[in-house]
Structures are given as C-alpha cells and as structure tokens.
Coordinates of C-alpha atoms and ligand atoms in Angstrom, one line a residue:
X1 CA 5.1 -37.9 3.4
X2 CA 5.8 -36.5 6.9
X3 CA 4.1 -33.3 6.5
X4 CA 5.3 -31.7 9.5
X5 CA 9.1 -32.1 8.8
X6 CA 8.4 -30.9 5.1
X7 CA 6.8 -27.6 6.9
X8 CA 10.0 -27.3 9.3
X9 CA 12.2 -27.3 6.5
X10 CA 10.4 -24.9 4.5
X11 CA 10.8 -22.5 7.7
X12 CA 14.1 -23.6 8.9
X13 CA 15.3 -22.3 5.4
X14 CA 13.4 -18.7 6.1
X15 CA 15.3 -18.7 9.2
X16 CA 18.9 -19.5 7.6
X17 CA 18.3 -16.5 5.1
X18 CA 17.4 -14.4 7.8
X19 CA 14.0 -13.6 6.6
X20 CA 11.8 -15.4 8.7
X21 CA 8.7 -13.2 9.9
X22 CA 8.2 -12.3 13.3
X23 CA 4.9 -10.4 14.1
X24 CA 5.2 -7.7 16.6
X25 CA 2.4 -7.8 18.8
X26 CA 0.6 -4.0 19.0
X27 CA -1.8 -2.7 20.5
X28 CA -3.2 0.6 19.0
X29 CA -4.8 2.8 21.7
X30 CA -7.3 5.7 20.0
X31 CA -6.4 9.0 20.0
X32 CA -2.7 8.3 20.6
X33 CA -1.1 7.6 17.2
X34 CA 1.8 7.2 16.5
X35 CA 2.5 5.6 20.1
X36 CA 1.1 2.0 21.0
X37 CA 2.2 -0.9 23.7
X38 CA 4.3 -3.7 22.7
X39 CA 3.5 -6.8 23.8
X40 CA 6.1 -9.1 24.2
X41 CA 7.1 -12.0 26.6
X42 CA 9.5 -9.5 28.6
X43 CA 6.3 -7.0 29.3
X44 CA 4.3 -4.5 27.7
X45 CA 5.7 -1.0 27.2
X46 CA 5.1 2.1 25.1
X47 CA 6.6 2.1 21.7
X48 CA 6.9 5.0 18.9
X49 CA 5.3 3.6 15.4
X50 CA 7.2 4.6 13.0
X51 CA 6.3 2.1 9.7
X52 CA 2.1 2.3 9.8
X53 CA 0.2 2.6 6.5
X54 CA -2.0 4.8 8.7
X55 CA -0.1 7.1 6.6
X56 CA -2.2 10.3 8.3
X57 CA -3.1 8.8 11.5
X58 CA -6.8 9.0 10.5
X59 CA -7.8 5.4 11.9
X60 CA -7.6 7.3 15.6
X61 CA -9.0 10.3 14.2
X62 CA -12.9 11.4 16.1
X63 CA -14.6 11.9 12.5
X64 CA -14.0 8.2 11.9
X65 CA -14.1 6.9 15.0
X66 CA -17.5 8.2 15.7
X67 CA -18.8 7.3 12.6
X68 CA -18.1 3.9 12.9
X69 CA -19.3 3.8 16.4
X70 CA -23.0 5.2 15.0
X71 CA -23.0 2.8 12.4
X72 CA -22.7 0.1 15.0
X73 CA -25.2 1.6 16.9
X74 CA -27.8 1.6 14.0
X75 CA -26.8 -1.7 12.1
X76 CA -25.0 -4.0 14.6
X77 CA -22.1 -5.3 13.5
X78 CA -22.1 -7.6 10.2
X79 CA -23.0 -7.3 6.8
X80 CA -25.0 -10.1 7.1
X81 CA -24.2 -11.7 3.4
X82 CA -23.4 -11.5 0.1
X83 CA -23.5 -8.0 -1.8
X84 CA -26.3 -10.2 -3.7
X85 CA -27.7 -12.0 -0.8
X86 CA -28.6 -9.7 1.8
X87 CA -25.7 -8.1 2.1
X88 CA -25.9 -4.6 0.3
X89 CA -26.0 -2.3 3.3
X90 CA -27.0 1.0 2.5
X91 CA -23.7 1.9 3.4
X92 CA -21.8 0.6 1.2
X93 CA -24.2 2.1 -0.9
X94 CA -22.7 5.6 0.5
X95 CA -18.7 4.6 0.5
X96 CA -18.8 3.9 -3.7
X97 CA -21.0 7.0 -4.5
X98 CA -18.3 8.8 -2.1
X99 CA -15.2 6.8 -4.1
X100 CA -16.8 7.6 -7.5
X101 CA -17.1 11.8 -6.8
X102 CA -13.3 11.3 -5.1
X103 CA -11.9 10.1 -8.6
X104 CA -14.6 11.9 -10.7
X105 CA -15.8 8.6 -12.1
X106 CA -19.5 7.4 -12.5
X107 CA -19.0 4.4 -10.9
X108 CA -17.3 3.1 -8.4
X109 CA -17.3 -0.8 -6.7
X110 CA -15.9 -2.0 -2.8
X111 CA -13.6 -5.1 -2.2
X112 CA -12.9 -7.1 1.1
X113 CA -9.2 -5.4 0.8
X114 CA -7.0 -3.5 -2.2
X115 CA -5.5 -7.0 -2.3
X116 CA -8.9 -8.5 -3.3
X117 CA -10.0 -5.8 -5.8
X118 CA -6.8 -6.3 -7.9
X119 CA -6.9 -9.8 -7.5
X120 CA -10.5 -9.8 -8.5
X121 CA -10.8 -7.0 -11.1
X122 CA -7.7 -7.5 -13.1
X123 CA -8.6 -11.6 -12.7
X124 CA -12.0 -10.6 -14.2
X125 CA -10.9 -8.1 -17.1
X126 CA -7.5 -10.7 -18.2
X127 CA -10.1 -13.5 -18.3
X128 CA -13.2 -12.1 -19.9
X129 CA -11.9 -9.5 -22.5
X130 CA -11.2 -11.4 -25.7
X131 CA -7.6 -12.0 -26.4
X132 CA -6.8 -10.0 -23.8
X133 CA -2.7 -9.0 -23.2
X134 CA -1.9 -7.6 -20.1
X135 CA 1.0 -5.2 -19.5
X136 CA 1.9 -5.0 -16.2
X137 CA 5.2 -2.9 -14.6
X138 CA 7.6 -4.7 -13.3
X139 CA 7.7 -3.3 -10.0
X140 CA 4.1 -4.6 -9.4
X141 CA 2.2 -5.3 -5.9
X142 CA 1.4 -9.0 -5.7
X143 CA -1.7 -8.5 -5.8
X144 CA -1.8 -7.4 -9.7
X145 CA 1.0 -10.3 -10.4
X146 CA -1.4 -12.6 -8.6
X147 CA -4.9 -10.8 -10.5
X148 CA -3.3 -11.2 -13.7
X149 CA -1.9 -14.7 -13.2
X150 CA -5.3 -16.2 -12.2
X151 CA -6.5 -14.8 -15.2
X152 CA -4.8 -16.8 -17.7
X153 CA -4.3 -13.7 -19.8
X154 CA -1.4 -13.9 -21.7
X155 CA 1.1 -11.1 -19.4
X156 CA 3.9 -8.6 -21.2
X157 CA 5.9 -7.3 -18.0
X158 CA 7.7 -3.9 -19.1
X159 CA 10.3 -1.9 -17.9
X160 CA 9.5 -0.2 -14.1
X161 CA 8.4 3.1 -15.1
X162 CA 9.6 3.0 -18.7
X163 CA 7.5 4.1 -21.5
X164 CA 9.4 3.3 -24.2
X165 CA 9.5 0.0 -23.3
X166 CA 5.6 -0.5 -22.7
X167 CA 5.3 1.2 -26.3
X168 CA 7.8 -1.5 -27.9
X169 CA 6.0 -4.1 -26.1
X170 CA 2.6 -2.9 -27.1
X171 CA 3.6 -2.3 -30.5
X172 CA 4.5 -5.9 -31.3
X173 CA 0.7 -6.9 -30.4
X174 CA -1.8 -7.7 -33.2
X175 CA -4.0 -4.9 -33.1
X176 CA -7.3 -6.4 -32.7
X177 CA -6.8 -7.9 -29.6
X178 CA -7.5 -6.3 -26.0
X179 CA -4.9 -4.9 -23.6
X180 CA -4.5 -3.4 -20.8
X181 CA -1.7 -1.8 -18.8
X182 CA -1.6 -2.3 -15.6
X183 CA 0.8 0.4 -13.1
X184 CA 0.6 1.7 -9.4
X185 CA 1.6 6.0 -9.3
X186 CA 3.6 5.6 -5.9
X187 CA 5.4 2.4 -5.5
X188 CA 5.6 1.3 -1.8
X189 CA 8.9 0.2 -1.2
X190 CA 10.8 2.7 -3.1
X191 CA 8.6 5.4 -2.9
X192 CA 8.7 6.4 -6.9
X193 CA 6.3 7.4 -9.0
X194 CA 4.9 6.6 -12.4
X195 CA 5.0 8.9 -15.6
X196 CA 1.0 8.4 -15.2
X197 CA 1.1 10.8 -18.2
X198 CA 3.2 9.3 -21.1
X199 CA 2.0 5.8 -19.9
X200 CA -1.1 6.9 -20.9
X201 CA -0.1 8.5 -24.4
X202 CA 1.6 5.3 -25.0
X203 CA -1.8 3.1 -24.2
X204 CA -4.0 5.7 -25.9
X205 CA -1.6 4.9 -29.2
X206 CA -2.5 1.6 -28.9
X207 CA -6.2 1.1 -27.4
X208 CA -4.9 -0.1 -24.6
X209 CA -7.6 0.1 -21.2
X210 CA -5.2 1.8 -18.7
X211 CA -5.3 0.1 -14.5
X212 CA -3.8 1.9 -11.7
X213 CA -3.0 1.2 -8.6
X214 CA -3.2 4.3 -6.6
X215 CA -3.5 2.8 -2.9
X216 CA 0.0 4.2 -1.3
X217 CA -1.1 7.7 -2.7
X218 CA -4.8 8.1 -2.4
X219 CA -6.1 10.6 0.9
X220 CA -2.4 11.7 0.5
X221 CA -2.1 13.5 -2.7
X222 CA -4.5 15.7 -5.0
X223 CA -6.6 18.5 -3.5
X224 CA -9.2 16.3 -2.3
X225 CA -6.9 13.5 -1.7
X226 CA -7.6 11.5 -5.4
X227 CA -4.6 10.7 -5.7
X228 CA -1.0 11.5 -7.5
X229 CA -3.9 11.5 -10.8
X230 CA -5.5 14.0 -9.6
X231 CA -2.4 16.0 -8.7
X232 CA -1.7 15.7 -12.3
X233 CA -5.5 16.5 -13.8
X234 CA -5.3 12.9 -15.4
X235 CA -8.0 11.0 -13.5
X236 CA -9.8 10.8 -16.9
X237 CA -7.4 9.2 -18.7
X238 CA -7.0 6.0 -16.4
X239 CA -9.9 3.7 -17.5
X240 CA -9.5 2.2 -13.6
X241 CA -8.2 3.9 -10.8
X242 CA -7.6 1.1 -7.7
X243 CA -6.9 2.2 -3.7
X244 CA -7.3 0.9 -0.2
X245 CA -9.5 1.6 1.9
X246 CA -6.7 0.8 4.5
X247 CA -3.6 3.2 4.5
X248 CA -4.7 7.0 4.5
X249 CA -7.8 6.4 4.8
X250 CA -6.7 4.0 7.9
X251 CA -10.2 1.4 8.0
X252 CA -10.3 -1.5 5.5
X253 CA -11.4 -2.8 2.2
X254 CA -10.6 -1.6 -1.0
X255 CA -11.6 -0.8 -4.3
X256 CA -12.1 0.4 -8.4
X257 CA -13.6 3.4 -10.2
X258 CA -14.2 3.4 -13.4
X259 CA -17.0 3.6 -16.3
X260 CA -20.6 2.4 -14.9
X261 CA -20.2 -0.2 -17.9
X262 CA -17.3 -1.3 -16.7
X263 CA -18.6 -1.7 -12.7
X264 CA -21.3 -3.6 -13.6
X265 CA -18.9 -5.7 -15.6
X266 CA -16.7 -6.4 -12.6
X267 CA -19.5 -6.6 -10.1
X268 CA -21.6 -9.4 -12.9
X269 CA -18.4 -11.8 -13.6
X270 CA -15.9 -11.1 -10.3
X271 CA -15.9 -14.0 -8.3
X272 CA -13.4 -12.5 -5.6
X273 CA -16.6 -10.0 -5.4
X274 CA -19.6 -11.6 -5.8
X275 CA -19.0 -14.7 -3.2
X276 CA -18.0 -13.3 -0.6
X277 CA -19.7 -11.6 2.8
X278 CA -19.6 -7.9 1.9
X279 CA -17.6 -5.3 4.4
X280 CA -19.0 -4.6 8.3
X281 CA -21.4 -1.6 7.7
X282 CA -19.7 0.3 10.7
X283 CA -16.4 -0.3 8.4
X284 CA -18.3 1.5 5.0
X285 CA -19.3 3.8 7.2
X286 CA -15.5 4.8 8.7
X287 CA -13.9 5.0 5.4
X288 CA -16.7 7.3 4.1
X289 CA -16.2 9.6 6.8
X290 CA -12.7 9.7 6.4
X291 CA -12.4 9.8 2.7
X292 CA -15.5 12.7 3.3
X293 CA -12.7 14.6 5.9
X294 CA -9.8 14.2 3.5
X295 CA -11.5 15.7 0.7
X296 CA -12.5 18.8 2.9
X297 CA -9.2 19.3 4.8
X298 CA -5.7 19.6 3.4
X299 CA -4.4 20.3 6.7
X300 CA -3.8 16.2 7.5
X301 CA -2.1 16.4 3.8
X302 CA 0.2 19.3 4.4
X303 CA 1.5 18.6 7.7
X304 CA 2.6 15.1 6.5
X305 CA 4.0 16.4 3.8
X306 CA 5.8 18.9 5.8
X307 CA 7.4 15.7 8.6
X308 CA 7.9 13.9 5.2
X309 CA 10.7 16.3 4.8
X310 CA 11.8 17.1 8.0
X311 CA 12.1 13.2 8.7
X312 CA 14.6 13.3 5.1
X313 CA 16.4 16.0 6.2
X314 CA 17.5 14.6 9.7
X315 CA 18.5 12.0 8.4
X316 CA 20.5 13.2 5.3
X317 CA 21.9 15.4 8.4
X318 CA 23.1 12.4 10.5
X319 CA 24.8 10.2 6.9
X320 CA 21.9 7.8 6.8
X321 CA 21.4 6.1 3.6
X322 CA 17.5 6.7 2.4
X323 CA 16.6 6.2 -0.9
X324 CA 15.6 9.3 -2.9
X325 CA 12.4 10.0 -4.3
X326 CA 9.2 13.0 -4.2
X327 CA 6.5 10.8 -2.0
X328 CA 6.0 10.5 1.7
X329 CA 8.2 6.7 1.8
X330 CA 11.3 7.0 3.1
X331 CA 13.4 4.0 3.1
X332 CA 16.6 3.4 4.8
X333 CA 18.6 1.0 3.0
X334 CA 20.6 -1.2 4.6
X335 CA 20.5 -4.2 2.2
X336 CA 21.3 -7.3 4.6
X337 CA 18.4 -9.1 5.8
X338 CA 20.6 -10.1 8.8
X339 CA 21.5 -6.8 9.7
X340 CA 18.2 -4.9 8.6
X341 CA 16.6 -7.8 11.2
X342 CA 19.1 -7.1 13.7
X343 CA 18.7 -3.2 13.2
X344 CA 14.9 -3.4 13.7
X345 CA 15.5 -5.6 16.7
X346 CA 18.2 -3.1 18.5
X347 CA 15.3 0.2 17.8
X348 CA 12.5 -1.8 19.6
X349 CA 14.4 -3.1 22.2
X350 CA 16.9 -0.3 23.0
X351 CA 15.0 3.0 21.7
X352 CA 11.1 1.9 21.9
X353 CA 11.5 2.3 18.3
X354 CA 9.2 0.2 16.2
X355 CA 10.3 0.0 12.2
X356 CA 9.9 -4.1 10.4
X357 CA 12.5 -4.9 8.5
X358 CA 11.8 -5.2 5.1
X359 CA 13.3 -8.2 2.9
X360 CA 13.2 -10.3 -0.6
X361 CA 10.6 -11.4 -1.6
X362 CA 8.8 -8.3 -1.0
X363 CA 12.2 -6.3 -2.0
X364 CA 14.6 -7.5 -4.2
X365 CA 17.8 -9.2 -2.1
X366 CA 20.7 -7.0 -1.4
X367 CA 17.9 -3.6 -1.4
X368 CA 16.7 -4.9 2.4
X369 CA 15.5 -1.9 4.2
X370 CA 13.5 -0.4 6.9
X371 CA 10.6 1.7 5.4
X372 CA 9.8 4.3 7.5
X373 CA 6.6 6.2 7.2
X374 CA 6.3 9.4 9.1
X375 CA 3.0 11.0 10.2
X376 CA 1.5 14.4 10.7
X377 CA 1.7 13.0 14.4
X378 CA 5.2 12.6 14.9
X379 CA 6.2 15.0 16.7
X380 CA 9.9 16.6 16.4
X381 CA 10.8 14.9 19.7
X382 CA 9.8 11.5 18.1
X383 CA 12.1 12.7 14.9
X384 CA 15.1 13.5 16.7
X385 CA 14.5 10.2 18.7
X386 CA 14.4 8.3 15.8
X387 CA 17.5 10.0 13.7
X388 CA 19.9 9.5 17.3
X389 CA 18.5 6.2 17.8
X390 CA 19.8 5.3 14.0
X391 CA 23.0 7.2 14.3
X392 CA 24.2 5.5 17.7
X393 CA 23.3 2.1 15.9
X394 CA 24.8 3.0 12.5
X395 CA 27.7 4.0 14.7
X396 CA 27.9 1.1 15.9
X397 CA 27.9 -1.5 12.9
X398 CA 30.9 0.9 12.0
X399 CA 32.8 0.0 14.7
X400 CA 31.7 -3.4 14.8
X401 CA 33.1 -3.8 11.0
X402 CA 36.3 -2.2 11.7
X403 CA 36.9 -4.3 14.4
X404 CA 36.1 -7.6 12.0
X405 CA 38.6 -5.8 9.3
Ligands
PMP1 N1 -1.6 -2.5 -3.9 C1 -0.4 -2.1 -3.4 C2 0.5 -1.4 -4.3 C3 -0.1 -2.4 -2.1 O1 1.0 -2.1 -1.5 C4 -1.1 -3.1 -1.3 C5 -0.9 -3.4 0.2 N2 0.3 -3.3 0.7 C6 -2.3 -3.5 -1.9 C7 -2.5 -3.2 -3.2 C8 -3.3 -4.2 -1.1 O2 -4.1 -3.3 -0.3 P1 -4.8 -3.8 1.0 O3 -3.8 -3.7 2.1 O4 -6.0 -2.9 1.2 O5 -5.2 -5.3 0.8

C-alpha cells in the first residue's frame, strides 16, 4: 500500500469539504486576557480572543498563577509516576478533597483531561457493572460516545434533552440489569441545557446510576461555581458529576465525584487512570487555587454573565443570527463550512479578530458556526469591535450574494 498517498487523500477530501483544520498559532501573554499575538508567516501581531474555554480568564488570573509558580518552587516540575507508583503528590491529594467539597460529594478522583475521565470512567462503569445498559443523549461529547464504546456496554442513545424518550427507552430494559444515563447540563456547541431534574426522576424510576457531564458549566454556575446542579440544589441526585479542570477553571486535567465506593471503584479497575503519569503538581496546585477563588468570589461569575448578555444583545442589535439559549455560548450560525472558514479568516486578518470556525463532525453539517465565548475581560470596546467587524462582513456576503443572483 503507498501509505502516504492513502494519508493525502484522506486530507485532500477534508480540504474539498472545506473542513480541513488549520491551527492558529497563539501566544497567551499573563495578565492580558483576552488579547494574545498571532503568529503567522506574515508577522506577529496582537489579536482579540474571542472563542477561549478560559471561559473567566482565570488561567492569567495572580491566585493561580502564583500558586502554580510555588508549587514549582517546592516540587519541581513532574509528578514523577504513576498515581500508584510514586506519583501521588500531595497535591493532588488537595485538588480531589477541594473537587469533592465543590460538588458536596465524599469523594472525588483527577484525570489527565475531562476527555480522559469520561473516556476512563464511563469505559470502567459500561464494562464492569453486570449487564450494564448505557443511555447516553444524543448530543454527547466524544468523549462519553468514545467511554461508552470502549466499554462494550450495550448503548440506548435517547432523544437530546428528552425525558420521555429516556423513560420509554429505559422502560423496555429488563429490570435486573444495570444502567446508567449518561448527559452533560450545558452542551458546548449550542449552549442548551439539560432538564437535570426530570432526567433524574425518570432514572430514579428505573434504578438507573445517573453521569453528568458538567465541564462547560462548572466555576460558571452555582454559588460556589458547582455547576448548573448546584444552581438547581440537585448535586445529590447525580450519582457522578464530571468537569475539566480546563475551561473556567483555565489549568488542565479533569475529573469525577461521586460516592467513596464508587472512587475507589474507578480508581481499582480504570485503566485510562491507573497507567498513566499522574498531573504536574504545580498543575494540582493551579486548579485548586482556582477552583478555591471561584467558590469564594461571584464577582468573576457575575460579570461574565453580565458580557454574556451584552455580547447577545449587540448582536441581536446589528441582525446577526446567534442561536438562542440561557448559558454563557453564544454561537453565530452561519451553516457553511466554506463560508464559516472564510468568515473566521476575514475577522483575523482584517479586524484582529480571532473566532475558529466550527464544522461537522463536531456540529452537525449545515449548523457550521462560530462559537463565541465572551469573558468578564472583554471590554465594551472589544464588544463593539467584534459586533462592527461581523456586520461589515455580514454586509458583505449580502452584497456578494446579490451580485451572484
Ligand atoms: N466533555 C465535554 C462536554 C467537552 O466539551 C469536553 C472538551 N471540549 C470534554 C468533556 C473534555 O474536557 P477536556 O478538554 O478537559 O479534555
């Protein structure tokens, strides 16, 4: 087989759909979110950032900073092995008692990523409890589809967000076996969120262990930043609640809470946790100190909230299609991968504008988009340069398509 040509024609197709990646080279600079240089092969030059899952701008906040710069200072810079093997740092130590009191569970458990945990706990619950069905929405990250395939469990996919259809599917299921349903509260390309509540009634019918993923919503919602369950006083309901170390709180790594029985389940039979080198002390350390600020200060939480809808509100001003929802997403649909590509292009080269384009397979084709995610750092300068920056360009496609007519 010529391997090479096989790998050309694989990206030569991405290319001809239009959805071909093409990383834009950053570099962050502390204290200065949401602005960062571009490096390209025409030069370096300031950009705005205006599509970071540093949702609160806390990776270039002091508190974390600082923290991860002591824990360098104390315990170099690896973990140095295995969570078995060396490698429990008493750091890490810290970051799950800190997770566990955030979600008001006993126990809580760190992964290399969010990726990783739901890859490696839902892997480890499909595969282990007997009989298990999993039930898994339909709008599910990858890294659930990909947790629950490895698993071999035998999967029911229900409606997005639909009850009723979970409690058909569920209904159908001999009794005795084990299930689980597995759901995210804010979904990250639309921005929706999930009836946490009757999905719950609908798995307590049935004995049914209930997952979520909470990673786009934890730091960000709930009085101490739990989550959209805390928000709703249901934390206790969810037998696991999932998040990222990486978005609001803005280091890396992710993790579960859940029942101590259930930890030491994960931690005993996970694979995806046991062999691996465990997370960079200095990076436990950051995520504690952050998760430790945004369970003390709703100021981070309020002032997003409050650019959230300022961001919405410019743009409903100025005709540009978002989709509507009640969380902190705000896509702008544009549903052509050609033309979201080309839109993305024209705001970084033009305006300093930096949004990706968003396209299948991680939206559906025809719903391509850029998903902007403002900060409590944009400033209303940076707002009104985004919103004229979309209109002159929106303006344009206009005119462009009544001159094709
Ligand atoms: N779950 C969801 C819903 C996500 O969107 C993502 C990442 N985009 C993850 C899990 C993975 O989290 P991480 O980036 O920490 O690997």
């Amino acid at each position: 087989m010529d391997y090479e040509a096989f790998f050309d024609s694989e990206i030569a197709g991405l290319h001809r759909e239009g959805r071909y990646r093409v990383f834009t080279d950053l570099e962050r600079q502390a204290g200065r979110f949401p602005y960062a240089t571009h490096h390209s092969p025409a030069g370096q030059r300031e950009v705005t950032v205006w599509c970071s899952n540093d949702y609160l701008g806390m990776g270039q906040h002091p508190v974390v900073v600082r923290a991860m710069h002591e824990a360098i200072e104390r315990c170099g810079a690896g973990a140095g092995g295995t969570r078995n093997i060396s490698g429990t740092n008493h750091y890490h130590v810290l970051l799950e008692q800190e997770l566990a009191d955030l979600h008001g569970k006993e126990a809580a458990l760190i992964f290399s990523s969010g990726y990783v945990s739901n890859w490696a706990a839902l892997g480890t619950l499909g595969a282990r409890l007997p009989g298990c069905v999993i039930f898994s929405d339909e709008g599910n990250h990858a890294s659930m589809i990909e947790g629950i395939r490895s698993s071999r469990a035998e999967r029911q996919i229900f409606r997005h967000n639909d009850p009723e259809d979970l409690n058909r599917k569920l209904s159908l299921i001999e009794p005795g076996r084990a299930k689980l349903v597995a759901f995210e509260s804010v979904y990250s390309m639309d921005g929706d969120i999930a009836p946490i509540d009757e999905i719950c009634d609908v798995a307590e019918a049935h004995g049914a262990l209930t997952y979520l993923d909470e990673v786009h919503a934890v730091g960000l919602y709930g009085v101490r930043g739990g989550g959209i369950s805390e928000r709703m006083g249901l934390a206790h309901r969810l037998d696991v609640i999932e998040g990222t170390l990486g978005k609001a709180f803005a280091v890396h790594g992710g993790y579960i809470t859940g029942s101590s029985r259930l930890c030491d389940f994960v931690r005993s039979f996970a694979s995806g946790f046991i062999f691996t080198t465990s997370l960079p002390p200095a990076v436990a350390a950051g995520a504690a100190a952050s998760i430790r600020h945004l369970k003390e200060s709703g100021v981070e939480r309020a002032r997003h909230q409050e650019r959230v809808a300022r961001v919405r509100q410019a743009l409903d001003a100025a005709d540009i299609p978002t989709l509507a929802n009640r969380s902190h997403i705000v896509p702008v649909m544009v549903g052509d991968p050609v033309l979201c590509k080309a839109i993305s292009d024209s705001l970084l080269d033009e305006f300093g504008i930096y949004v990706q384009p968003i396209n299948y397979p991680t939206v559906p084709r025809g719903t391509e988009r850029l998903r902007i995610t403002p900060s409590p750092l944009h400033s209303n300068a940076d707002i009104d340069h985004l919103v004229e920056a979309l209109s002159t360009i929106w303006r344009r496609i206009g005119l462009h398509r009544q001159a094709a007519e």
